mmCIF file of C-alpha atoms in Angstrom:
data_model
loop_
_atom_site.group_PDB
_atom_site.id
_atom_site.type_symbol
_atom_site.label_atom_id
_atom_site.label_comp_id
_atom_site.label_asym_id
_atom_site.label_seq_id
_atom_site.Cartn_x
_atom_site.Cartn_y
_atom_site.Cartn_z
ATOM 1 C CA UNK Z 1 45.151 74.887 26.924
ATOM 2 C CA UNK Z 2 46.379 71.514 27.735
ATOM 3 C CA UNK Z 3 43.683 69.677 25.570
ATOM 4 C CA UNK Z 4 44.516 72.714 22.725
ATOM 5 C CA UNK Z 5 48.201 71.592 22.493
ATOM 6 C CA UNK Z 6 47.756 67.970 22.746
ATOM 7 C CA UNK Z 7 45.329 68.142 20.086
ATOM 8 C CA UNK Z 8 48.049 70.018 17.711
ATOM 9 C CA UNK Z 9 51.097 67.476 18.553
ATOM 10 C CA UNK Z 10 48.468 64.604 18.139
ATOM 11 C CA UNK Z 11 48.035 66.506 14.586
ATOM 12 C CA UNK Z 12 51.378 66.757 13.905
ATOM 13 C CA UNK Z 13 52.458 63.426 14.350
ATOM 14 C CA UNK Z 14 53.770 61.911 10.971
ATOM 15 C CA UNK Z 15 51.830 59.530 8.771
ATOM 16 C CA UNK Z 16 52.343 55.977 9.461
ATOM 17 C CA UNK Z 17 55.411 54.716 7.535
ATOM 18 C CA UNK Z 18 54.354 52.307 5.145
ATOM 19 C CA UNK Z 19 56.452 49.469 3.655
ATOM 20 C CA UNK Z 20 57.308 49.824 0.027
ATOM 21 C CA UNK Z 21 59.351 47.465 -2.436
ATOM 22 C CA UNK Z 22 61.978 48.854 -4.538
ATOM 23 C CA UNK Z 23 63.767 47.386 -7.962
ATOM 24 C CA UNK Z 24 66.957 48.578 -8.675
ATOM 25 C CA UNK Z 25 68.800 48.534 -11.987
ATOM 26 C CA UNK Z 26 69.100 45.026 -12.985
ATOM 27 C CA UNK Z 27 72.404 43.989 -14.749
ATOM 28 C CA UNK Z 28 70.947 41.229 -16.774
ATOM 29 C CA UNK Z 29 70.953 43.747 -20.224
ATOM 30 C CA UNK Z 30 74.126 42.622 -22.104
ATOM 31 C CA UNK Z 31 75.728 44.405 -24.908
ATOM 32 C CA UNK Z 32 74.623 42.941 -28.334
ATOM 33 C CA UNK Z 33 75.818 43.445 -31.733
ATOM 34 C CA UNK Z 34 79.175 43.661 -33.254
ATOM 35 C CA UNK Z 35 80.597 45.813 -30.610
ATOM 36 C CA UNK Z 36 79.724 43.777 -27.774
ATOM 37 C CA UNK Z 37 82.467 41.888 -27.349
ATOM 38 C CA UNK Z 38 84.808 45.188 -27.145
ATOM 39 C CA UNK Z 39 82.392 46.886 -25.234
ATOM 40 C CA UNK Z 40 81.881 44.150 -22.673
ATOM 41 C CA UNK Z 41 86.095 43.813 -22.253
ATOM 42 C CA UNK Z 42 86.331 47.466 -22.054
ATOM 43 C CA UNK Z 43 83.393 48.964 -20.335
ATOM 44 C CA UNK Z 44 81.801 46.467 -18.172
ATOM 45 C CA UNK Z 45 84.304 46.178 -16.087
ATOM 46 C CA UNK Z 46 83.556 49.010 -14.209
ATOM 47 C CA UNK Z 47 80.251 49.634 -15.321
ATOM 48 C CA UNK Z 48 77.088 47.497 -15.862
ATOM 49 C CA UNK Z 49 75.911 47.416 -19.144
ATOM 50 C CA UNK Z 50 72.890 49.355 -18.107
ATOM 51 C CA UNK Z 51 75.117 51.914 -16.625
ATOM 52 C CA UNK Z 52 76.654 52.452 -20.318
ATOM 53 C CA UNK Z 53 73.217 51.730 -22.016
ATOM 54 C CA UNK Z 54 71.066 54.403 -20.475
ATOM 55 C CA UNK Z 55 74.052 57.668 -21.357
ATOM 56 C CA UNK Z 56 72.520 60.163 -23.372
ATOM 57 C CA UNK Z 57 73.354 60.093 -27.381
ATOM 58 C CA UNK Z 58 77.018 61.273 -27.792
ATOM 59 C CA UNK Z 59 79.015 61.361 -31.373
ATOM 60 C CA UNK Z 60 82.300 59.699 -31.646
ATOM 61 C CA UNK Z 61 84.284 62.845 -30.611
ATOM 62 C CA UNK Z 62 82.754 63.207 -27.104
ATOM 63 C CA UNK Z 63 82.912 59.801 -26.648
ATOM 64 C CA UNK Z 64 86.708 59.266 -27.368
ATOM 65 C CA UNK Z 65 87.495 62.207 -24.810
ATOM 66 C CA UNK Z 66 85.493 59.858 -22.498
ATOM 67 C CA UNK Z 67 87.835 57.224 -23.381
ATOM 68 C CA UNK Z 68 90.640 59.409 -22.922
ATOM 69 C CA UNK Z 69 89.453 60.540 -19.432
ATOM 70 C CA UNK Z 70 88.539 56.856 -17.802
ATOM 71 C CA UNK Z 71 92.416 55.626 -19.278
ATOM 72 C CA UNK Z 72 94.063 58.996 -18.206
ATOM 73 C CA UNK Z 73 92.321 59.845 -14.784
ATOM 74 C CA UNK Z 74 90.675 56.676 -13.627
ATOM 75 C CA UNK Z 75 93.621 54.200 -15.166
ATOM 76 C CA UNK Z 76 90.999 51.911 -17.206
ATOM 77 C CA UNK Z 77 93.113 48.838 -18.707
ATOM 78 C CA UNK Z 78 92.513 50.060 -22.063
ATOM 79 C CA UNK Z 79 94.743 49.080 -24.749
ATOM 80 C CA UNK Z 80 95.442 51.624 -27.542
ATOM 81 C CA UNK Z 81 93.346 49.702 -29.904
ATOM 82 C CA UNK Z 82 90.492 49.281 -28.709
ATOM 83 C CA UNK Z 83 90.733 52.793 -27.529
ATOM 84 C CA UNK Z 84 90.711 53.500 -30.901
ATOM 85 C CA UNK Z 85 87.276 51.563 -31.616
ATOM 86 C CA UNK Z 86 85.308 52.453 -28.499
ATOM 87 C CA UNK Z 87 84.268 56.083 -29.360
ATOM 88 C CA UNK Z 88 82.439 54.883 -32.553
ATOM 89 C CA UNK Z 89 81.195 51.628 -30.760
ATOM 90 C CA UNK Z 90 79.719 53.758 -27.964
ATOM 91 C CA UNK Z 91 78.305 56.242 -30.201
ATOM 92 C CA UNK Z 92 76.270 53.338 -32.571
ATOM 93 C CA UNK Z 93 74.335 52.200 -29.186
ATOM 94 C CA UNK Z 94 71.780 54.428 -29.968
ATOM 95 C CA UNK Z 95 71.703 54.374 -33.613
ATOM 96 C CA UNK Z 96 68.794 52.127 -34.769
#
């Protein structure tokens, strides 16, 4: 009985860890264009540019009530004119 349950812990044992190498997000993508310069004072800031890059496809409206929520909630440094700009800025990163 002995040998039985040795056998079954010996079985259980977990798998050898093995060492593994992991790349994170790099923040060397810069916002180019003609909105890079307001979306690099505005944005990057808080976020990396691959952080703002990688958002899925939003039109000016949704972006402009994301505006609204990082100045209102979060207190971004956002003065009213470029609040004005950034919704359509953000929303031609993924035109091509």
């Amino acid at each position: 009985m002995k040998l039985i349950l040795a056998a079954l812990i010996a079985a259980a044992a977990p798998p050898a860890l093995k060492s593994v190498e992991v790349s994170r997000p790099s923040d060397e993508p810069q916002f180019t264009g003609p909105d890079a310069e307001l979306l690099s004072a505005n944005c990057a800031a808080c976020h990396s540019a691959d952080m703002v890059l990688y958002q899925p496809h939003m039109d000016a409206a949704h972006w402009a009530e994301t505006v609204k929520k990082m100045r209102d909630v979060y207190k971004a440094p956002i003065e009213d004119a470029d609040a004005a700009k950034l919704p359509e800025a953000l929303a031609r990163l993924h035109e091509k």
